[in-house]
Short mmCIF file of N, CA, C and O in Angstrom, two decimals:
data_model
loop_
_atom_site.label_atom_id
_atom_site.label_comp_id
_atom_site.label_asym_id
_atom_site.label_seq_id
_atom_site.Cartn_x
_atom_site.Cartn_y
_atom_site.Cartn_z
N UNK A 1 39.58 -18.11 -14.12
CA UNK A 1 38.27 -17.14 -13.95
C UNK A 1 37.82 -18.21 -14.02
O UNK A 1 38.10 -19.98 -14.10
N UNK A 2 36.32 -18.86 -13.04
CA UNK A 2 35.76 -19.74 -12.81
C UNK A 2 34.30 -20.06 -13.09
O UNK A 2 33.93 -18.79 -13.70
N UNK A 3 34.11 -21.21 -13.51
CA UNK A 3 33.11 -21.89 -14.23
C UNK A 3 32.84 -22.99 -13.83
O UNK A 3 33.68 -23.56 -13.08
N UNK A 4 31.59 -23.18 -13.68
CA UNK A 4 31.00 -24.31 -13.65
C UNK A 4 30.63 -25.03 -13.93
O UNK A 4 29.86 -25.17 -15.27
N UNK A 5 30.88 -26.22 -13.95
CA UNK A 5 30.77 -27.60 -14.23
C UNK A 5 30.65 -28.54 -13.68
O UNK A 5 31.35 -28.77 -12.82
N UNK A 6 29.95 -29.77 -14.37
CA UNK A 6 29.77 -30.52 -13.32
C UNK A 6 29.22 -30.23 -12.06
O UNK A 6 29.47 -31.56 -11.49
N UNK A 7 28.80 -29.48 -11.59
CA UNK A 7 27.84 -29.01 -9.96
C UNK A 7 29.09 -28.20 -9.33
O UNK A 7 29.02 -28.51 -8.10
N UNK A 8 30.20 -27.87 -9.95
CA UNK A 8 31.23 -27.46 -9.37
C UNK A 8 31.74 -26.16 -9.90
O UNK A 8 32.07 -25.83 -11.04
N UNK A 9 32.65 -25.55 -8.89
CA UNK A 9 33.55 -24.23 -8.90
C UNK A 9 34.67 -24.52 -10.07
O UNK A 9 35.71 -25.54 -8.92
N UNK A 10 35.35 -24.58 -11.34
CA UNK A 10 36.25 -25.15 -12.22
C UNK A 10 37.32 -23.76 -12.02
O UNK A 10 36.69 -23.49 -13.03
N UNK A 11 38.13 -24.36 -11.76
CA UNK A 11 38.84 -22.41 -12.74
C UNK A 11 39.95 -22.78 -13.95
O UNK A 11 40.27 -23.87 -13.98
N UNK A 12 39.97 -21.93 -14.61
CA UNK A 12 39.41 -22.43 -16.11
C UNK A 12 40.45 -21.47 -16.48
O UNK A 12 40.59 -19.97 -16.16
N UNK A 13 42.10 -21.33 -16.61
CA UNK A 13 42.76 -20.86 -18.00
C UNK A 13 42.24 -20.13 -19.18
O UNK A 13 42.66 -21.30 -19.89
N UNK A 14 41.35 -19.84 -20.02
CA UNK A 14 41.15 -19.88 -21.78
C UNK A 14 42.15 -18.33 -22.62
O UNK A 14 41.94 -17.46 -22.15
N UNK A 15 42.84 -19.09 -23.34
CA UNK A 15 43.86 -18.55 -24.19
C UNK A 15 43.86 -18.45 -26.18
O UNK A 15 43.67 -19.90 -25.78
N UNK A 16 43.61 -17.95 -26.59
CA UNK A 16 43.93 -17.89 -27.87
C UNK A 16 42.62 -17.86 -28.54
O UNK A 16 41.66 -17.03 -28.21
N UNK A 17 42.55 -17.96 -29.75
CA UNK A 17 41.23 -17.36 -30.31
C UNK A 17 40.05 -18.64 -30.15
O UNK A 17 40.59 -19.32 -29.81
N UNK A 18 39.02 -17.67 -30.17
CA UNK A 18 38.03 -18.53 -29.74
C UNK A 18 37.55 -19.60 -31.17
O UNK A 18 37.36 -20.68 -30.40
N UNK A 19 37.39 -19.61 -31.97
CA UNK A 19 37.25 -19.78 -32.89
C UNK A 19 39.12 -20.13 -33.15
O UNK A 19 40.04 -19.46 -33.54
N UNK A 20 39.49 -22.08 -33.68
CA UNK A 20 40.54 -22.51 -33.23
C UNK A 20 41.68 -22.38 -34.78
O UNK A 20 40.79 -23.69 -35.68
N UNK A 21 41.69 -21.38 -35.89
CA UNK A 21 42.04 -22.07 -37.28
C UNK A 21 43.30 -22.78 -37.76
O UNK A 21 43.57 -23.21 -38.62
N UNK A 22 44.21 -22.97 -36.59
CA UNK A 22 45.65 -24.10 -36.11
C UNK A 22 45.05 -25.80 -35.68
O UNK A 22 45.54 -25.93 -35.87
N UNK A 23 43.63 -25.57 -35.60
CA UNK A 23 42.93 -26.91 -35.60
C UNK A 23 41.90 -26.55 -34.35
O UNK A 23 41.90 -25.49 -34.07
N UNK A 24 41.71 -28.02 -33.31
CA UNK A 24 40.57 -27.97 -32.63
C UNK A 24 41.41 -26.72 -31.37
O UNK A 24 42.41 -26.59 -31.12
N UNK A 25 40.49 -27.06 -30.06
CA UNK A 25 40.97 -26.16 -28.88
C UNK A 25 41.94 -27.41 -28.31
O UNK A 25 41.87 -28.82 -28.77
N UNK A 26 42.46 -26.65 -27.78
CA UNK A 26 43.69 -27.60 -26.57
C UNK A 26 43.32 -27.90 -25.47
O UNK A 26 43.41 -26.49 -24.86
N UNK A 27 42.79 -28.80 -25.08
CA UNK A 27 42.59 -28.90 -23.53
C UNK A 27 43.83 -29.94 -22.53
O UNK A 27 44.12 -30.56 -22.87
N UNK A 28 44.52 -28.91 -21.59
CA UNK A 28 45.55 -29.10 -20.88
C UNK A 28 45.16 -29.77 -19.80
O UNK A 28 44.53 -29.13 -19.03
N UNK A 29 45.48 -30.88 -19.06
CA UNK A 29 45.06 -31.74 -17.85
C UNK A 29 46.28 -31.95 -17.15
O UNK A 29 46.99 -32.46 -17.43
N UNK A 30 46.79 -31.29 -15.68
CA UNK A 30 47.40 -31.45 -15.20
C UNK A 30 47.20 -32.66 -14.09
O UNK A 30 46.20 -33.13 -13.93
N UNK A 31 48.20 -33.02 -13.45
CA UNK A 31 48.07 -34.68 -12.51
C UNK A 31 48.41 -33.85 -11.12
O UNK A 31 47.76 -32.91 -11.17
N UNK A 32 47.77 -35.17 -10.69
CA UNK A 32 47.14 -34.90 -9.03
C UNK A 32 48.37 -33.67 -8.77
O UNK A 32 49.37 -34.06 -8.24
N UNK A 33 47.47 -32.79 -8.01
CA UNK A 33 47.84 -31.90 -6.95
C UNK A 33 48.11 -30.90 -7.36
O UNK A 33 48.54 -29.96 -6.68
N UNK A 34 48.42 -30.84 -8.62
CA UNK A 34 49.09 -29.93 -9.99
C UNK A 34 48.18 -28.79 -9.98
O UNK A 34 47.14 -29.15 -10.37
N UNK A 35 49.07 -27.32 -9.99
CA UNK A 35 47.91 -26.96 -11.04
C UNK A 35 48.18 -26.46 -11.84
O UNK A 35 49.18 -26.58 -12.61
N UNK A 36 46.95 -25.52 -12.61
CA UNK A 36 47.46 -25.19 -14.66
C UNK A 36 47.97 -24.42 -14.56
O UNK A 36 48.85 -24.42 -15.77
N UNK A 37 48.83 -23.78 -13.47
CA UNK A 37 50.14 -23.25 -13.91
C UNK A 37 51.65 -23.83 -14.09
O UNK A 37 52.38 -23.39 -14.32
N UNK A 38 51.46 -24.85 -14.14
CA UNK A 38 52.19 -25.76 -13.98
C UNK A 38 52.54 -26.20 -15.58
O UNK A 38 53.70 -26.71 -15.36
N UNK A 39 52.09 -26.09 -16.37
CA UNK A 39 52.05 -25.82 -17.29
C UNK A 39 52.35 -24.81 -18.07
O UNK A 39 52.27 -23.15 -17.91
N UNK A 40 53.94 -25.14 -18.84
CA UNK A 40 54.88 -23.49 -18.65
C UNK A 40 53.95 -22.65 -19.91
O UNK A 40 53.40 -22.72 -20.97
N UNK A 41 54.10 -21.24 -19.22
CA UNK A 41 52.84 -20.35 -20.09
C UNK A 41 54.05 -20.39 -21.87
O UNK A 41 53.30 -19.78 -22.32
N UNK A 42 55.64 -20.59 -21.53
CA UNK A 42 56.11 -19.97 -22.65
C UNK A 42 55.20 -21.31 -23.79
O UNK A 42 55.16 -21.36 -25.49
N UNK A 43 54.82 -22.98 -23.27
CA UNK A 43 54.06 -23.65 -23.87
C UNK A 43 53.06 -22.77 -24.46
O UNK A 43 52.44 -23.51 -26.18
N UNK A 44 52.40 -22.64 -23.84
CA UNK A 44 51.05 -22.17 -24.29
C UNK A 44 51.23 -20.88 -25.38
O UNK A 44 50.24 -21.01 -26.58
N UNK A 45 51.94 -19.96 -25.19
CA UNK A 45 52.41 -18.77 -25.98
C UNK A 45 52.43 -19.91 -27.63
O UNK A 45 52.07 -19.00 -28.07
N UNK A 46 53.24 -20.43 -27.64
CA UNK A 46 53.70 -21.23 -28.63
C UNK A 46 52.19 -21.82 -29.00
O UNK A 46 52.18 -21.41 -30.61
N UNK A 47 51.41 -21.93 -28.55
CA UNK A 47 50.24 -22.75 -29.47
C UNK A 47 49.51 -21.51 -29.90
O UNK A 47 49.09 -22.12 -30.71
N UNK A 48 49.40 -20.68 -28.95
CA UNK A 48 48.10 -19.45 -29.58
C UNK A 48 48.69 -19.13 -30.58
O UNK A 48 47.89 -18.60 -31.44
N UNK A 49 50.37 -18.75 -30.96
CA UNK A 49 50.88 -18.16 -31.67
C UNK A 49 50.99 -18.62 -33.21
O UNK A 49 50.89 -18.96 -33.95
N UNK A 50 50.49 -20.27 -32.80
CA UNK A 50 49.94 -21.01 -33.85
C UNK A 50 48.45 -21.10 -34.29
O UNK A 50 48.42 -22.05 -34.72
N UNK A 51 47.84 -20.23 -33.74
CA UNK A 51 46.12 -20.22 -33.86
C UNK A 51 45.25 -21.30 -33.14
O UNK A 51 44.55 -21.32 -33.48
N UNK A 52 46.35 -21.90 -32.10
CA UNK A 52 45.04 -22.71 -31.59
C UNK A 52 44.52 -22.04 -30.09
O UNK A 52 45.47 -21.56 -29.65
N UNK A 53 43.65 -22.46 -29.54
CA UNK A 53 42.84 -21.63 -28.36
C UNK A 53 43.45 -22.91 -27.29
O UNK A 53 43.17 -24.34 -27.81
N UNK A 54 44.25 -22.15 -26.13
CA UNK A 54 44.37 -23.33 -25.20
C UNK A 54 43.56 -23.21 -23.29
O UNK A 54 43.51 -22.06 -23.51
N UNK A 55 42.72 -24.59 -23.15
CA UNK A 55 42.24 -24.33 -22.54
C UNK A 55 43.30 -25.17 -21.44
O UNK A 55 43.55 -26.16 -20.89
N UNK A 56 43.52 -24.32 -19.84
CA UNK A 56 44.27 -25.35 -18.89
C UNK A 56 43.00 -25.08 -17.40
O UNK A 56 42.25 -23.95 -17.33
N UNK A 57 43.14 -26.16 -16.90
CA UNK A 57 42.58 -26.10 -15.95
C UNK A 57 42.67 -26.93 -14.74
O UNK A 57 44.04 -27.12 -14.70
N UNK A 58 42.30 -26.22 -13.41
CA UNK A 58 42.73 -26.64 -11.74
C UNK A 58 41.78 -28.01 -11.79
O UNK A 58 40.35 -27.63 -11.96
N UNK A 59 42.09 -28.94 -11.72
CA UNK A 59 40.99 -30.13 -11.44
C UNK A 59 40.93 -30.11 -9.90
O UNK A 59 40.74 -29.42 -9.36
N UNK A 60 39.49 -30.60 -9.69
CA UNK A 60 38.38 -30.38 -8.46
C UNK A 60 39.57 -30.97 -7.16
O UNK A 60 40.67 -31.51 -7.71
N UNK A 61 39.74 -29.86 -6.40
CA UNK A 61 40.35 -30.56 -5.31
C UNK A 61 42.09 -29.99 -5.40
O UNK A 61 42.65 -29.85 -4.58
N UNK A 62 42.13 -28.92 -6.34
CA UNK A 62 43.47 -28.37 -6.70
C UNK A 62 43.04 -27.02 -7.00
O UNK A 62 42.37 -26.43 -7.71
N UNK A 63 44.63 -26.38 -6.80
CA UNK A 63 44.55 -24.70 -7.15
C UNK A 63 43.42 -24.05 -7.00
O UNK A 63 42.92 -24.52 -5.39
N UNK A 64 42.71 -23.11 -7.67
CA UNK A 64 41.62 -22.42 -7.10
C UNK A 64 39.99 -23.10 -7.35
O UNK A 64 39.48 -22.40 -7.24
N UNK A 65 39.89 -24.64 -7.89
CA UNK A 65 39.25 -25.22 -8.13
C UNK A 65 38.22 -25.65 -6.21
O UNK A 65 39.43 -25.09 -5.54
N UNK A 66 37.10 -25.40 -6.73
CA UNK A 66 36.82 -26.35 -5.55
C UNK A 66 37.41 -27.65 -5.04
O UNK A 66 37.70 -28.78 -5.73
N UNK A 67 37.38 -27.62 -3.40
CA UNK A 67 38.06 -28.07 -2.77
C UNK A 67 37.58 -29.16 -1.85
O UNK A 67 35.96 -28.95 -2.15
N UNK A 68 37.69 -30.51 -1.62
CA UNK A 68 36.87 -31.35 -0.50
C UNK A 68 37.45 -31.64 1.03
O UNK A 68 37.31 -32.46 1.18
N UNK A 69 38.18 -30.55 1.36
CA UNK A 69 38.45 -30.11 2.42
C UNK A 69 37.77 -31.23 3.68
O UNK A 69 38.10 -32.12 4.81
N UNK A 70 36.31 -30.58 3.67
CA UNK A 70 35.13 -31.48 4.69
C UNK A 70 35.18 -32.53 4.59
O UNK A 70 34.90 -33.36 5.63
N UNK A 71 35.73 -33.65 3.76
CA UNK A 71 35.20 -34.80 4.08
C UNK A 71 36.41 -35.38 4.24
O UNK A 71 36.73 -36.87 3.83
N UNK A 72 37.84 -34.31 4.97
CA UNK A 72 38.94 -35.34 4.90
C UNK A 72 40.06 -35.43 4.33
O UNK A 72 39.67 -36.03 3.22
N UNK A 73 40.73 -36.27 4.58
CA UNK A 73 42.64 -36.62 3.45
C UNK A 73 42.27 -37.92 3.93
O UNK A 73 42.42 -38.19 4.90
N UNK A 74 41.99 -38.89 2.76
CA UNK A 74 41.87 -40.29 2.90
C UNK A 74 43.98 -40.98 3.26
O UNK A 74 44.88 -40.09 2.85
N UNK A 75 43.76 -41.69 3.45
CA UNK A 75 44.72 -42.08 4.32
C UNK A 75 45.20 -43.07 2.72
O UNK A 75 44.62 -44.24 2.42
N UNK A 76 46.18 -42.45 2.09
CA UNK A 76 46.83 -43.23 0.84
C UNK A 76 47.38 -45.02 0.82
O UNK A 76 47.29 -45.41 -0.29
N UNK A 77 48.28 -44.85 1.92
CA UNK A 77 48.44 -45.86 2.01
C UNK A 77 47.88 -46.72 2.28
O UNK A 77 47.74 -47.94 1.88
N UNK A 78 46.63 -46.85 3.28
CA UNK A 78 45.77 -47.71 2.92
C UNK A 78 44.61 -48.30 2.37
O UNK A 78 44.43 -49.19 1.98
N UNK A 79 44.42 -47.03 1.24
CA UNK A 79 43.59 -47.42 -0.05
C UNK A 79 44.35 -48.04 -0.91
O UNK A 79 44.07 -48.68 -1.55
N UNK A 80 45.99 -47.42 -1.37
CA UNK A 80 46.94 -48.05 -1.83
C UNK A 80 46.28 -50.27 -1.66
O UNK A 80 46.42 -51.01 -2.17
N UNK A 81 46.94 -50.25 -0.15
CA UNK A 81 46.59 -51.52 -0.10
C UNK A 81 45.50 -52.38 -0.38
O UNK A 81 45.28 -53.44 -0.62
N UNK A 82 44.15 -51.69 -0.13
CA UNK A 82 42.92 -52.13 -0.31
C UNK A 82 42.47 -52.75 -1.43
O UNK A 82 42.58 -53.66 -1.85
N UNK A 83 43.31 -51.44 -2.94
CA UNK A 83 43.59 -51.72 -3.94
C UNK A 83 44.04 -52.67 -4.38
O UNK A 83 43.98 -53.55 -5.07
N UNK A 84 45.07 -52.89 -3.80
CA UNK A 84 45.81 -53.99 -4.50
C UNK A 84 45.59 -55.78 -4.30
O UNK A 84 45.69 -56.82 -4.53
N UNK A 85 44.34 -55.34 -3.06
CA UNK A 85 44.10 -56.45 -2.60
C UNK A 85 42.52 -56.59 -2.50
O UNK A 85 42.00 -57.27 -2.89
N UNK A 86 42.09 -55.98 -4.47
CA UNK A 86 41.01 -56.30 -4.62
C UNK A 86 39.63 -55.68 -3.71
O UNK A 86 38.99 -56.44 -3.79
N UNK A 87 40.43 -54.80 -3.14
CA UNK A 87 39.02 -54.86 -1.91
C UNK A 87 38.51 -53.21 -2.30
O UNK A 87 38.92 -52.52 -2.89
N UNK A 88 37.34 -52.76 -2.24
CA UNK A 88 36.84 -51.46 -2.43
C UNK A 88 37.12 -50.40 -1.57
O UNK A 88 37.70 -50.50 -0.78
N UNK A 89 37.37 -49.32 -2.47
CA UNK A 89 37.96 -48.26 -1.64
C UNK A 89 37.35 -46.86 -1.82
O UNK A 89 36.38 -46.46 -2.71
N UNK A 90 37.22 -46.64 -1.16
CA UNK A 90 36.06 -45.27 -0.63
C UNK A 90 37.13 -44.09 -0.81
O UNK A 90 38.17 -44.03 -0.42
N UNK A 91 36.11 -43.52 -1.69
CA UNK A 91 37.16 -41.86 -2.93
C UNK A 91 35.72 -41.23 -2.03
O UNK A 91 35.22 -41.06 -2.33
N UNK A 92 36.07 -39.64 -2.31
CA UNK A 92 35.28 -38.41 -2.30
C UNK A 92 34.94 -38.24 -4.09
O UNK A 92 33.99 -37.69 -4.21
N UNK A 93 35.78 -38.62 -4.46
CA UNK A 93 35.51 -38.84 -6.16
C UNK A 93 36.78 -39.94 -6.91
O UNK A 93 37.48 -40.26 -6.58
N UNK A 94 36.16 -39.80 -8.02
CA UNK A 94 36.77 -40.77 -9.17
C UNK A 94 37.49 -39.92 -9.81
O UNK A 94 37.13 -39.00 -11.03
N UNK A 95 38.57 -40.73 -10.63
CA UNK A 95 39.23 -39.87 -12.09
C UNK A 95 37.73 -39.95 -12.98
O UNK A 95 37.98 -39.22 -13.84
N UNK A 96 36.80 -40.66 -13.39
CA UNK A 96 36.05 -40.86 -13.96
C UNK A 96 35.07 -39.12 -13.90
O UNK A 96 34.78 -38.65 -14.01
N UNK A 97 34.95 -38.99 -12.44
CA UNK A 97 34.01 -37.92 -12.13
C UNK A 97 35.05 -36.47 -12.56
O UNK A 97 35.15 -35.33 -13.23
N UNK A 98 36.54 -36.74 -12.69
CA UNK A 98 37.70 -35.71 -13.17
C UNK A 98 37.11 -35.48 -14.65
O UNK A 98 37.05 -34.14 -15.50
N UNK A 99 37.15 -36.56 -15.47
CA UNK A 99 36.77 -37.18 -17.04
C UNK A 99 35.45 -36.08 -16.75
O UNK A 99 35.46 -34.85 -18.21
N UNK A 100 34.10 -36.28 -16.16
CA UNK A 100 33.20 -35.41 -16.56
C UNK A 100 33.52 -33.67 -16.36
O UNK A 100 32.88 -33.37 -16.98
N UNK A 101 34.25 -33.89 -14.91
CA UNK A 101 34.43 -32.20 -14.91
C UNK A 101 35.15 -31.16 -15.65
O UNK A 101 34.69 -30.67 -16.44
N UNK A 102 36.11 -32.11 -16.69
CA UNK A 102 36.55 -31.61 -17.73
C UNK A 102 35.86 -31.56 -18.46
O UNK A 102 35.13 -30.50 -19.87
N UNK A 103 34.84 -31.87 -19.50
CA UNK A 103 33.76 -32.33 -20.07
C UNK A 103 32.69 -31.58 -19.98
O UNK A 103 32.32 -30.15 -20.93
N UNK A 104 32.24 -31.12 -18.67
CA UNK A 104 31.80 -29.74 -17.69
C UNK A 104 32.36 -28.32 -18.52
O UNK A 104 31.61 -27.19 -18.78
N UNK A 105 33.73 -28.39 -18.12
CA UNK A 105 33.72 -27.10 -19.03
C UNK A 105 33.91 -27.08 -20.40
O UNK A 105 33.66 -25.55 -20.74
N UNK A 106 34.32 -28.26 -21.38
CA UNK A 106 34.31 -27.71 -22.58
C UNK A 106 32.74 -27.33 -23.26
O UNK A 106 33.07 -26.48 -24.27
N UNK A 107 31.60 -27.75 -22.59
CA UNK A 107 30.38 -27.73 -22.65
C UNK A 107 30.11 -26.28 -22.28
O UNK A 107 29.62 -25.70 -23.19
N UNK A 108 30.99 -25.18 -20.94
CA UNK A 108 30.73 -24.34 -20.44
C UNK A 108 30.88 -22.93 -21.34
O UNK A 108 30.51 -22.12 -21.53
N UNK A 109 32.64 -23.84 -22.30
CA UNK A 109 32.79 -22.38 -23.38
C UNK A 109 31.85 -23.42 -24.35
O UNK A 109 32.94 -22.55 -25.34
N UNK A 110 31.43 -24.08 -24.90
CA UNK A 110 31.02 -24.17 -25.76
C UNK A 110 32.31 -24.82 -26.76
O UNK A 110 31.95 -24.39 -28.16
N UNK A 111 32.21 -26.12 -26.34
CA UNK A 111 33.82 -26.64 -27.45
C UNK A 111 33.51 -28.39 -27.99
O UNK A 111 33.02 -28.80 -26.49
N UNK A 112 32.80 -28.20 -28.79
CA UNK A 112 32.81 -29.25 -29.24
C UNK A 112 33.67 -30.61 -29.15
O UNK A 112 33.15 -32.22 -28.84
N UNK A 113 34.69 -30.15 -29.47
CA UNK A 113 36.10 -31.00 -29.79
C UNK A 113 37.33 -30.52 -29.28
O UNK A 113 37.15 -29.13 -29.74
N UNK A 114 38.22 -31.08 -28.78
CA UNK A 114 39.11 -31.11 -28.44
C UNK A 114 40.51 -31.45 -28.15
O UNK A 114 40.48 -32.47 -28.42
N UNK A 115 41.88 -31.62 -28.19
CA UNK A 115 42.58 -31.62 -28.76
C UNK A 115 42.76 -32.19 -26.66
O UNK A 115 42.97 -31.00 -26.23
N UNK A 116 43.41 -33.52 -26.49
CA UNK A 116 43.36 -33.19 -25.26
C UNK A 116 45.23 -33.62 -24.52
O UNK A 116 45.22 -34.61 -24.68
N UNK A 117 45.10 -33.19 -23.76
CA UNK A 117 47.09 -33.16 -23.54
C UNK A 117 46.95 -33.41 -22.49
O UNK A 117 46.67 -32.49 -21.03
N UNK A 118 47.16 -34.38 -21.48
CA UNK A 118 47.58 -35.16 -19.91
C UNK A 118 48.81 -35.14 -19.15
O UNK A 118 49.27 -35.75 -20.14
N UNK A 119 49.12 -34.85 -18.08
CA UNK A 119 50.18 -35.24 -17.82
C UNK A 119 50.41 -35.92 -16.12
O UNK A 119 49.21 -35.67 -15.50
N UNK A 120 50.77 -36.98 -16.05
CA UNK A 120 50.28 -38.07 -14.87
C UNK A 120 49.54 -38.21 -14.72
O UNK A 120 48.64 -38.61 -16.03
N UNK A 121 48.37 -38.14 -13.68
CA UNK A 121 46.98 -38.05 -14.10
C UNK A 121 46.37 -37.56 -14.91
O UNK A 121 45.11 -38.26 -15.13
N UNK A 122 46.56 -36.28 -15.07
CA UNK A 122 46.03 -35.79 -16.21
C UNK A 122 45.74 -36.84 -17.46
O UNK A 122 44.75 -36.81 -17.94
N UNK A 123 46.94 -37.25 -17.85
CA UNK A 123 46.60 -38.57 -18.79
C UNK A 123 45.35 -39.46 -18.43
O UNK A 123 44.97 -40.36 -19.32
N UNK A 124 45.27 -39.83 -17.38
CA UNK A 124 44.55 -40.70 -16.94
C UNK A 124 42.78 -40.50 -17.35
O UNK A 124 42.21 -40.94 -17.90
N UNK A 125 43.03 -38.85 -16.74
CA UNK A 125 41.56 -37.89 -17.17
C UNK A 125 40.84 -37.95 -18.52
O UNK A 125 39.93 -38.33 -18.71
N UNK A 126 42.37 -37.91 -19.27
CA UNK A 126 42.03 -37.99 -20.73
C UNK A 126 41.92 -39.29 -20.95
O UNK A 126 40.53 -38.67 -22.78
N UNK A 127 41.83 -40.00 -20.67
CA UNK A 127 41.68 -41.20 -21.49
C UNK A 127 40.04 -40.76 -20.86
O UNK A 127 39.85 -42.70 -21.43
N UNK A 128 40.18 -41.31 -19.78
CA UNK A 128 38.21 -40.80 -19.30
C UNK A 128 37.50 -40.11 -20.22
O UNK A 128 36.22 -40.76 -20.49
N UNK A 129 37.79 -39.37 -21.08
CA UNK A 129 37.27 -38.56 -21.35
C UNK A 129 37.02 -38.98 -23.02
O UNK A 129 35.60 -38.86 -23.42
N UNK A 130 37.29 -39.94 -23.35
CA UNK A 130 37.14 -41.31 -24.35
C UNK A 130 35.76 -42.11 -24.12
O UNK A 130 34.64 -42.08 -25.24
N UNK A 131 35.01 -41.82 -22.78
CA UNK A 131 34.04 -42.48 -23.01
C UNK A 131 32.79 -41.62 -22.65
O UNK A 131 31.79 -41.99 -22.47
N UNK A 132 33.25 -40.46 -22.82
CA UNK A 132 32.19 -39.00 -22.50
C UNK A 132 31.61 -38.73 -24.25
O UNK A 132 31.86 -38.69 -24.65
#
């Protein structure tokens, strides 16, 4: 399902009981360019069987969430070189923006607290949630 979060359309898969008797909901964030379906369904099924609500999202610019194709594809080699030289890097969005998207999804689903699991860059987004 699509949710409006942080001003964007974010694809969300929400499974399990609305209130989690087994603990707070689990928000699952995948890494760069990966879709929510990269989280194995058997893992989700096991969490749900333990009474957890599981929310998986496609990050912005990935999967079925809103893309940023109109802003062009960044030259990752050039951006990395600039970053390593401590020069400013132009990017259409940041990891902090993606963390705000995740908070927006939780807000839209009326989830006040969640356990957050991240893979690869999803882990960086999860760390960014601590500042929200």
